[in-house]
GROMACS .gro file of C-alpha atoms in nm:
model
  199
    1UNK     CA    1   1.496  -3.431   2.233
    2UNK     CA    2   1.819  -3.298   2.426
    3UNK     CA    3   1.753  -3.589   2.659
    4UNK     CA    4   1.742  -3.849   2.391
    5UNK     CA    5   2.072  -3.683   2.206
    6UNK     CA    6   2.248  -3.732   2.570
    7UNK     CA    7   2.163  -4.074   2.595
    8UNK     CA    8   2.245  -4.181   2.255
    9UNK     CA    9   2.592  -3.972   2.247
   10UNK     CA   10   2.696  -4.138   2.582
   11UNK     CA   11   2.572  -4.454   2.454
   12UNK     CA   12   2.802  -4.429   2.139
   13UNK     CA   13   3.160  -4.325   2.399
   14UNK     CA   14   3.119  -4.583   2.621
   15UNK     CA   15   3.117  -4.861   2.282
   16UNK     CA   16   3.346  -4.801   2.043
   17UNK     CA   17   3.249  -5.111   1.819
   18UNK     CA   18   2.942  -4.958   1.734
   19UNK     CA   19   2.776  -5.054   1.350
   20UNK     CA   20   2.531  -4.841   1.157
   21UNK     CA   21   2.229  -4.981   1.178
   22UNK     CA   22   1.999  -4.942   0.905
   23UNK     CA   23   1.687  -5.106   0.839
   24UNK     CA   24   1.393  -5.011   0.589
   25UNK     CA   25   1.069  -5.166   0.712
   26UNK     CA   26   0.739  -5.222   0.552
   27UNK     CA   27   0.437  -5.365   0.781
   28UNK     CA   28   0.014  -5.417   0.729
   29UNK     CA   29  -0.214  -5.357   1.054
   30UNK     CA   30  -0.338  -5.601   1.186
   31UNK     CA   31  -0.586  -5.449   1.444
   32UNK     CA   32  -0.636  -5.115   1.570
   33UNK     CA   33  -0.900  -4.948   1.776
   34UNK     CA   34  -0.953  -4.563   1.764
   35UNK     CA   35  -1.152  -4.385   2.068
   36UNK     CA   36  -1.263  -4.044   2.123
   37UNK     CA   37  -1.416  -3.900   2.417
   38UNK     CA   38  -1.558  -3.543   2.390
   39UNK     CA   39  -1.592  -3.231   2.616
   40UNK     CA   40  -1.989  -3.116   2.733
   41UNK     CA   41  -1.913  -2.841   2.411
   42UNK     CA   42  -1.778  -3.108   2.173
   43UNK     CA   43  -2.123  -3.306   2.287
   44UNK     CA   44  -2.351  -3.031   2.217
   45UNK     CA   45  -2.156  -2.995   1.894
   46UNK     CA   46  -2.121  -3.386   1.760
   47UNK     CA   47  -2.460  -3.547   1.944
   48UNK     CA   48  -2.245  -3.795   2.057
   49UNK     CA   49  -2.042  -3.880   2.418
   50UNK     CA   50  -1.798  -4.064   2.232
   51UNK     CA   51  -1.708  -4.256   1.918
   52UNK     CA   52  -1.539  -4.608   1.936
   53UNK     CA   53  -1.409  -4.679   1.561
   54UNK     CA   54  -1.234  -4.995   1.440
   55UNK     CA   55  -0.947  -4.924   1.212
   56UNK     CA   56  -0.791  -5.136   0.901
   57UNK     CA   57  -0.653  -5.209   0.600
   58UNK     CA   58  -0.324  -4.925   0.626
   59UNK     CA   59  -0.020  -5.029   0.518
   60UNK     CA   60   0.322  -4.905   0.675
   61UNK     CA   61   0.659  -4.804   0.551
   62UNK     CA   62   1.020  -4.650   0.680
   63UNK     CA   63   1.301  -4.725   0.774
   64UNK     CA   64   1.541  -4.753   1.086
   65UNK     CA   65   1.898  -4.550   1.125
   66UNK     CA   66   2.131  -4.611   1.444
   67UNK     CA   67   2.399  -4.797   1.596
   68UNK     CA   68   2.385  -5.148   1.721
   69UNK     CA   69   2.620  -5.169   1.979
   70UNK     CA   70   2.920  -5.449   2.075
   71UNK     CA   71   2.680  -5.630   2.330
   72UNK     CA   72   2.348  -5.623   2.088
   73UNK     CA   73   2.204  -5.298   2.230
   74UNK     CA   74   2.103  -5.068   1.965
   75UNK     CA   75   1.948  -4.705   1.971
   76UNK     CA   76   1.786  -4.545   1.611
   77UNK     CA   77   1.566  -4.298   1.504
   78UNK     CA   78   1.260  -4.396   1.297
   79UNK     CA   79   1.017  -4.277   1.002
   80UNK     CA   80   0.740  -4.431   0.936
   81UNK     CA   81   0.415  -4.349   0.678
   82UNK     CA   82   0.071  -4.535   0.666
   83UNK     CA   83  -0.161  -4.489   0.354
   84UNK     CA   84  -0.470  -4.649   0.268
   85UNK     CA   85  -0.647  -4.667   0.653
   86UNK     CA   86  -1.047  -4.666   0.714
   87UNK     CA   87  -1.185  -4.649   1.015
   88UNK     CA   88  -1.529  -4.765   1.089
   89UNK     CA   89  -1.760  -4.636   1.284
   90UNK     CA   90  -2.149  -4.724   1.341
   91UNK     CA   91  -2.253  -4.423   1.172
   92UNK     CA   92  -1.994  -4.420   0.923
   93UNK     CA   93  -1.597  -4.446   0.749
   94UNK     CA   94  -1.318  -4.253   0.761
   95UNK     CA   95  -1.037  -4.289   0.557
   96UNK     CA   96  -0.706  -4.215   0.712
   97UNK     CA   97  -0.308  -4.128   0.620
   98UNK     CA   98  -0.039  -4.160   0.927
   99UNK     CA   99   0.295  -4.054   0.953
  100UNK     CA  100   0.570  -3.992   1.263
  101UNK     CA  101   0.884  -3.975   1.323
  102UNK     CA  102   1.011  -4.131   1.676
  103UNK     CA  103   1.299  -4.287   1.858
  104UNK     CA  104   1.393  -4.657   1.944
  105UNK     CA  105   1.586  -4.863   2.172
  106UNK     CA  106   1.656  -5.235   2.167
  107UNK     CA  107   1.847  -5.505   2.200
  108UNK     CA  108   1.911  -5.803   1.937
  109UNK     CA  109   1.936  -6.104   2.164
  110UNK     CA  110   2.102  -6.385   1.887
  111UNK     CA  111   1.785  -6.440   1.640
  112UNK     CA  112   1.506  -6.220   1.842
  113UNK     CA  113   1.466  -5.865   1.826
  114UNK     CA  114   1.338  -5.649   2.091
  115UNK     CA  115   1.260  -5.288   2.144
  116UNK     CA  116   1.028  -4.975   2.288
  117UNK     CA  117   0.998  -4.637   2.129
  118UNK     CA  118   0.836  -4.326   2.131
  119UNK     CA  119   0.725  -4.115   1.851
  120UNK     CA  120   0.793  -3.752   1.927
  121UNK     CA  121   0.539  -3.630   1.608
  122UNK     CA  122   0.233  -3.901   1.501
  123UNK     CA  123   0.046  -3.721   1.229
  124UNK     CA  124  -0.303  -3.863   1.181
  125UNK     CA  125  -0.447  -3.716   0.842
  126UNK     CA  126  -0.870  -3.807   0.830
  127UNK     CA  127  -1.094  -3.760   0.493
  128UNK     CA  128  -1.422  -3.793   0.600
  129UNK     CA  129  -1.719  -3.917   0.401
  130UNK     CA  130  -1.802  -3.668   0.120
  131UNK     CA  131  -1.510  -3.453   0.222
  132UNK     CA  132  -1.310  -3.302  -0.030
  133UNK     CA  133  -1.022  -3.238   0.256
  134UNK     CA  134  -0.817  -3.344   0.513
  135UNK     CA  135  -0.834  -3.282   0.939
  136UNK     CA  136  -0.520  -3.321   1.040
  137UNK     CA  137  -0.463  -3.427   1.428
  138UNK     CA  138  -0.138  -3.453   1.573
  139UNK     CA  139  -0.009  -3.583   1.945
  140UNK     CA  140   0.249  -3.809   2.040
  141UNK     CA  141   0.338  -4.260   2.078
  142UNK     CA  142   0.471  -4.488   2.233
  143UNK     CA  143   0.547  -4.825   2.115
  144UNK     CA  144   0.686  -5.199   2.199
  145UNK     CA  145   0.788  -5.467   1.944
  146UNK     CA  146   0.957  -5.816   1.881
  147UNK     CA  147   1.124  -5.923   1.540
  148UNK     CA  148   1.274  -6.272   1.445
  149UNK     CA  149   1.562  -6.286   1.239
  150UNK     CA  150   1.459  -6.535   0.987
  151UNK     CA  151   1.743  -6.524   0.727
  152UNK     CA  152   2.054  -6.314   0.776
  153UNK     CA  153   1.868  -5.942   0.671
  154UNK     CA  154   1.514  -6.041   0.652
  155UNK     CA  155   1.317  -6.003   0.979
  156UNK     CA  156   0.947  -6.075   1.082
  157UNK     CA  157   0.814  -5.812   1.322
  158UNK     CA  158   0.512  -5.737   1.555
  159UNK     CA  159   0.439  -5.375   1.694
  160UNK     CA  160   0.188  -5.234   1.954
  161UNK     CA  161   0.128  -4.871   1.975
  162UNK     CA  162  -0.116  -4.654   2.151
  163UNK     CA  163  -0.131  -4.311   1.979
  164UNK     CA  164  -0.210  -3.994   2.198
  165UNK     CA  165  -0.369  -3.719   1.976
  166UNK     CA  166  -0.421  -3.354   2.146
  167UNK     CA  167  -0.388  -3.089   1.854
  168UNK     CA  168  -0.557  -3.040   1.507
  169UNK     CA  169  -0.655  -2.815   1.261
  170UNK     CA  170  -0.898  -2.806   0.930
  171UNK     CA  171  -1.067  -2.593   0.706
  172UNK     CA  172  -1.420  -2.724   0.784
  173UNK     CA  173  -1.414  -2.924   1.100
  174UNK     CA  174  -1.462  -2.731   1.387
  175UNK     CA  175  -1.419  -3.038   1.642
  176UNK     CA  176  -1.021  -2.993   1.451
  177UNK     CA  177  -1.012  -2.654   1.437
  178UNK     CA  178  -1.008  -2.602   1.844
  179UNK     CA  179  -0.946  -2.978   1.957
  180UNK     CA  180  -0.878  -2.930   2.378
  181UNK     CA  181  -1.246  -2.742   2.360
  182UNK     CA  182  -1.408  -2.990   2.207
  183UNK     CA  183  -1.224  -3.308   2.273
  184UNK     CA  184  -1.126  -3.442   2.629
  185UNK     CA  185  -0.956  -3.761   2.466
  186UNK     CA  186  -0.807  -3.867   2.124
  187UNK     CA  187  -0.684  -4.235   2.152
  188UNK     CA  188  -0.556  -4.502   1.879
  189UNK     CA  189  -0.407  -4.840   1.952
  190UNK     CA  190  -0.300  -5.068   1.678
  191UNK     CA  191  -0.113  -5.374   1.595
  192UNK     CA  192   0.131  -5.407   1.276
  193UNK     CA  193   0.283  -5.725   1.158
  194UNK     CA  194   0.520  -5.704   0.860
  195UNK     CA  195   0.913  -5.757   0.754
  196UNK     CA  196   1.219  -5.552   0.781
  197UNK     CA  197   1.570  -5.620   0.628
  198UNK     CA  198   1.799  -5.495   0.867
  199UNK     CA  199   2.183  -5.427   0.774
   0.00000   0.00000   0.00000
């Protein structure tokens, strides 16, 4: 975070014509893949090796807040919530909730929009079938994306991410309760396509 803060305050001295940049966003995955990998104890404990889980149907909202910079650079941080996400496994569904707060960089080049970030917190929130709570997993993104400018403030955008979860905790999952003993890896990857207006 201190690195980030260095960048971005240097960023701002060297252009003084910077803008505020602000930009809610609202997107719908596309596609998204989640993948877990277990530990010999998570094994023992699941029955399974791993679990390879298409996920759907969540639909994203936030908003941007920076500075866009004299020669189209811009730098912003970024919240962003998900609600409404299943993911489906063989066996069964799980119904998800996402939300993270992360950093961007990018550079508007005329109509076309391009930029990377990284998400410092991604909060995964899972109900599972007959559950009456939540496991909630956290870890860590990164991210690359491309917007089109179509009218003056409305953009079209595409995003990858692949999500790195490592911690969790719940009430009655012990795979959550004591993730790095029971689970060796915690990936998510999905695609969103929606519209920001940018200002």
């Amino acid at each position: 975070m201190k690195y980030a803060l260095a960048i971005f305050t240097t960023a701002f001295a060297i252009n003084a014509n910077a803008m505020v940049l602000f930009e809610p966003m609202v997107a719908y995955e596309v596609s998204g893949s989640t993948n877990i990998q277990y530990t010999p104890a998570g094994q023992a404990l699941e029955g399974v090796a791993k679990l390879d889980g298409q996920s759907s149907d969540s639909i994203s909202y936030g908003a941007r807040l920076g500075w866009v910079f004299g020669n189209g650079a811009w730098i912003a941080g970024e919240y962003m919530a998900a609600s409404g996400g299943k993911i489906k496994y063989d066996t069964h569904e799980d119904k998800f909730e996402r939300e993270s707060i992360g950093a961007d960089l990018g550079m508007w080049m005329g109509r076309w929009n391009l930029w990377v970030g990284y998400n410092f917190t991604d909060k995964l929130n899972i109900t599972q079938p007959n559950a009456t709570k939540k496991d909630e997993i956290t870890g860590t993104a990164v991210r690359a994306g491309i917007g089109f400018l179509v009218f003056r403030h409305l953009s079209i955008n595409v995003e990858g991410a692949y999500r790195t979860y490592t911690e969790g905790k719940s009430e009655s999952d012990a795979v959550y309760q004591n993730m790095p003993q029971y689970v060796d890896k915690y990936n998510q990857t999905t695609v969103t396509a929606g519209l920001s207006i940018p200002f």
